[in-house]
Short mmCIF file of C-alpha atoms in Angstrom, two decimals:
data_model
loop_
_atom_site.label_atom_id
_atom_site.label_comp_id
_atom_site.label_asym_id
_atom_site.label_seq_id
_atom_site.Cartn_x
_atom_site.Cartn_y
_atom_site.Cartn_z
CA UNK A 1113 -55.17 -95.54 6.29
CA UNK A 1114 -57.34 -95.37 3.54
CA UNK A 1115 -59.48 -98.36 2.99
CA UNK A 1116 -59.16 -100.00 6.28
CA UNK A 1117 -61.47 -101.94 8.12
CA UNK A 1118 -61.98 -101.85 11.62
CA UNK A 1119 -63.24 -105.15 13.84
CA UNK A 1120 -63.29 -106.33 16.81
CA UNK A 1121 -64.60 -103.25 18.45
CA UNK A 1122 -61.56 -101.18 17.02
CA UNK A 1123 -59.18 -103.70 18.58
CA UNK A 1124 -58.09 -104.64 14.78
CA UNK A 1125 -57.38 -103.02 12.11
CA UNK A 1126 -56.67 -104.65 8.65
CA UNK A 1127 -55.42 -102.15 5.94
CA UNK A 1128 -53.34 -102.46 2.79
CA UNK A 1129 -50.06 -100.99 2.17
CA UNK A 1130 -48.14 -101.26 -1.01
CA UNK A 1131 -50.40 -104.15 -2.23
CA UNK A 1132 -50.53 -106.38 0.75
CA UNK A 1133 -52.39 -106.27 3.64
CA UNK A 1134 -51.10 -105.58 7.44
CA UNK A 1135 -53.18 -105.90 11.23
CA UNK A 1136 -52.57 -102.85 13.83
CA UNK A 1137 -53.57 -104.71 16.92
CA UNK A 1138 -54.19 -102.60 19.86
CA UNK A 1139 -53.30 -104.29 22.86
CA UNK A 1140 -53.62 -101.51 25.41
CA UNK A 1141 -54.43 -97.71 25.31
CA UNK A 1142 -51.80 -96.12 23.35
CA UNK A 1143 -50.11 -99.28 22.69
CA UNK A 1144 -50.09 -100.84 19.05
CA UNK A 1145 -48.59 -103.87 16.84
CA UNK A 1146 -48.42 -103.55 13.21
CA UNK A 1147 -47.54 -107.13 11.70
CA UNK A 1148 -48.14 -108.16 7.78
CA UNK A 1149 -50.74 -110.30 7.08
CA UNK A 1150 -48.69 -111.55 4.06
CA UNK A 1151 -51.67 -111.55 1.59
CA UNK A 1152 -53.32 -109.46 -1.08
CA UNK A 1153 -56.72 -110.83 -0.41
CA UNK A 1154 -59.37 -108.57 1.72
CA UNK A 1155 -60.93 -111.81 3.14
CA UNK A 1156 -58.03 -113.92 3.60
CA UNK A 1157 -55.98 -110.95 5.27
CA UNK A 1158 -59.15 -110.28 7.85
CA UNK A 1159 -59.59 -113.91 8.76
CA UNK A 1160 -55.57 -113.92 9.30
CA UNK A 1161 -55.45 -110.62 11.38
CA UNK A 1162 -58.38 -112.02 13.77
CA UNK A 1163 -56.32 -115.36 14.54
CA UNK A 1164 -53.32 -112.88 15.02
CA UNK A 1165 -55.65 -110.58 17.48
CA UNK A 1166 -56.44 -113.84 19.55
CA UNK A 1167 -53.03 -115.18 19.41
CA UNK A 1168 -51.83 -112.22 21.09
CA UNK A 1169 -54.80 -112.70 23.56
CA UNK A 1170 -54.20 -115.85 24.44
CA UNK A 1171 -50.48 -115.00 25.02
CA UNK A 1172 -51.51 -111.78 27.34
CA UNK A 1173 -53.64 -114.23 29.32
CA UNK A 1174 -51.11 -116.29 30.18
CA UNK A 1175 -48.86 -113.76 31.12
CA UNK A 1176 -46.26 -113.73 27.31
CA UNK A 1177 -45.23 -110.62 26.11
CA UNK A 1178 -46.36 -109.79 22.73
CA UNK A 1179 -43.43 -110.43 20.78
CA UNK A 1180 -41.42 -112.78 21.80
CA UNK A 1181 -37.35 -113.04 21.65
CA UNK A 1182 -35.75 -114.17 18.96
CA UNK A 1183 -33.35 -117.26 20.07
CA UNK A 1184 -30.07 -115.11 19.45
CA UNK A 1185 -31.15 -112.41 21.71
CA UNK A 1186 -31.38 -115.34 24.49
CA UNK A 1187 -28.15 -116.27 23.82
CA UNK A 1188 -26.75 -113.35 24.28
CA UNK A 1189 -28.37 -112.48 27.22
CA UNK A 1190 -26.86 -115.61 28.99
CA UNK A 1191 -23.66 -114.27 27.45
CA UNK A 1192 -24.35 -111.30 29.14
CA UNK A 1193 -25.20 -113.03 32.26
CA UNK A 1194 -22.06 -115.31 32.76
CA UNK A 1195 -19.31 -112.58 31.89
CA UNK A 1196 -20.84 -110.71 34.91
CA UNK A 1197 -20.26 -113.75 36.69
CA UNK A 1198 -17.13 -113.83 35.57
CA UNK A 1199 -16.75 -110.27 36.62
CA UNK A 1200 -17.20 -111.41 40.16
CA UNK A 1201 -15.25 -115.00 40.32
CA UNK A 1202 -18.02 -117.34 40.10
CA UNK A 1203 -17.45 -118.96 36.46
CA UNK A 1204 -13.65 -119.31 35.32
CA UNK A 1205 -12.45 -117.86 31.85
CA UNK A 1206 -12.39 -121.29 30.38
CA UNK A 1207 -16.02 -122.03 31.16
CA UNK A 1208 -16.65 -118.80 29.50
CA UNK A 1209 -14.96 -119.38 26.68
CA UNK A 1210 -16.30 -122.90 26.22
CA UNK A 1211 -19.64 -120.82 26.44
CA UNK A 1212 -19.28 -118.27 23.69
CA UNK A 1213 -17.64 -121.17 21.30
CA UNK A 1214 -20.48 -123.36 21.59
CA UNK A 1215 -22.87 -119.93 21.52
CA UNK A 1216 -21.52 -119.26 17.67
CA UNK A 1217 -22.95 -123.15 16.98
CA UNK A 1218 -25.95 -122.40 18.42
CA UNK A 1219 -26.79 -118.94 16.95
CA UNK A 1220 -26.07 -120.08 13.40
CA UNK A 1221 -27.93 -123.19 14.02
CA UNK A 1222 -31.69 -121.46 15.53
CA UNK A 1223 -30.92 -118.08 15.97
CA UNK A 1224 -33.41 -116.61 13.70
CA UNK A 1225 -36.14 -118.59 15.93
CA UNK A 1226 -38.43 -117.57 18.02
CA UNK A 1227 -38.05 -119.48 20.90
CA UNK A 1228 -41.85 -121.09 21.88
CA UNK A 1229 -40.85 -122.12 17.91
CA UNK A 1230 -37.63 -124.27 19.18
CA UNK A 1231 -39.13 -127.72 20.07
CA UNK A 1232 -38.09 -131.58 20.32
CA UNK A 1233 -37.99 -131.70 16.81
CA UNK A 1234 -35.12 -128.49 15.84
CA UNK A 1235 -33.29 -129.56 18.66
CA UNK A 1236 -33.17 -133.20 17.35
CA UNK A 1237 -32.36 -132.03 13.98
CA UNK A 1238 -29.79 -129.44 15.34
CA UNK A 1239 -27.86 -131.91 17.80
CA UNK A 1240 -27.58 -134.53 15.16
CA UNK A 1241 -25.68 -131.84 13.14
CA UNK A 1242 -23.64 -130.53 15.74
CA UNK A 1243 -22.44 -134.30 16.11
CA UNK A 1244 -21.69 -134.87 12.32
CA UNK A 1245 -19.47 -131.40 12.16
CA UNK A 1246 -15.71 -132.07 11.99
CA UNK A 1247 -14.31 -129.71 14.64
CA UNK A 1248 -10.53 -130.17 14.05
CA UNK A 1249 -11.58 -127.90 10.81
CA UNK A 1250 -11.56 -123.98 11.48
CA UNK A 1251 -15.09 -122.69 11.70
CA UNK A 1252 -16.19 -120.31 8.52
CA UNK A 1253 -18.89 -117.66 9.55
CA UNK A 1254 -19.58 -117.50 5.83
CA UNK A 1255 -20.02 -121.17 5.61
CA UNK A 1256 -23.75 -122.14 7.34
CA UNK A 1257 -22.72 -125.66 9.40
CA UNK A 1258 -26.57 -126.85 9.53
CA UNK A 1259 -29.75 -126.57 7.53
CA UNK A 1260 -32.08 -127.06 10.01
CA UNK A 1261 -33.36 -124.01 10.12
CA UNK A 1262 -34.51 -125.55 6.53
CA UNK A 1263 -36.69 -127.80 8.43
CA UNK A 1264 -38.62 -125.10 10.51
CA UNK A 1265 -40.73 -122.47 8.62
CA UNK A 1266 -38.99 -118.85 9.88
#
């Protein structure tokens, strides 16, 4: 890493790559997170990776992982969860399938959130489109159903 600068006692590193800048946090021995600064300014880029480094303080102190899961990867973990209850008898095959129909709503609608970004607001936004879709037509993949994901920065 030519170039780089080292702060916070080695905890942060802020180096350019290609033009822009990225942080390599170290959050434990051995373990690193490289995340773009999104800037090709020294200063700006330094003062960006030290609010990242204290972000992902703040989150270890209360006991977050790191990264956090996207809202898709939720969804498919309850997905996950209810066809092994469905495995053993406890939810019927029409709950399930209600489940994965409304999942595909859901997923196109915040799925590309991270979900601590998912608030009052999206879900507001995202219910109040759900409501205005006409269902009796077939539902196109290739055809988004909401734009409030337009709403929230992702």
């Amino acid at each position: 890493m030519d170039g780089a600068r080292y702060l916070e006692d080695g905890r942060l590193t802020v180096f350019r790559r290609n033009g822009t800048y990225y942080g390599r946090l170290r959050l434990s021995p051995g373990k690193y997170v490289t995340r773009s600064l999104k800037t090709t300014i020294e200063e700006t880029a330094v003062q960006a990776g030290r609010r990242l480094l204290f972000q992902l303080e703040h989150r270890a102190e209360q006991g977050l992982p790191p990264k956090s899961k996207l809202f898709a990867d939720v969804i498919d973990d309850y997905i996950a969860y209810r066809e092994r209850d469905h495995a053993h008898g406890k939810t019927s095959a029409g709950m399930l399938r209600q489940i994965r129909r409304v999942s595909k709503f859901w997923r196109e609608f915040a799925g590309k959130l991270a979900v601590e970004d998912i608030d009052d607001k999206v879900m507001r936004l995202c219910t109040a489109q759900v409501h205005s879709v006409d269902f009796g037509k077939i539902y196109n993949a290739e055809t988004p159903l909401c734009s409030c994901r337009s709403a929230v920065q992702i």
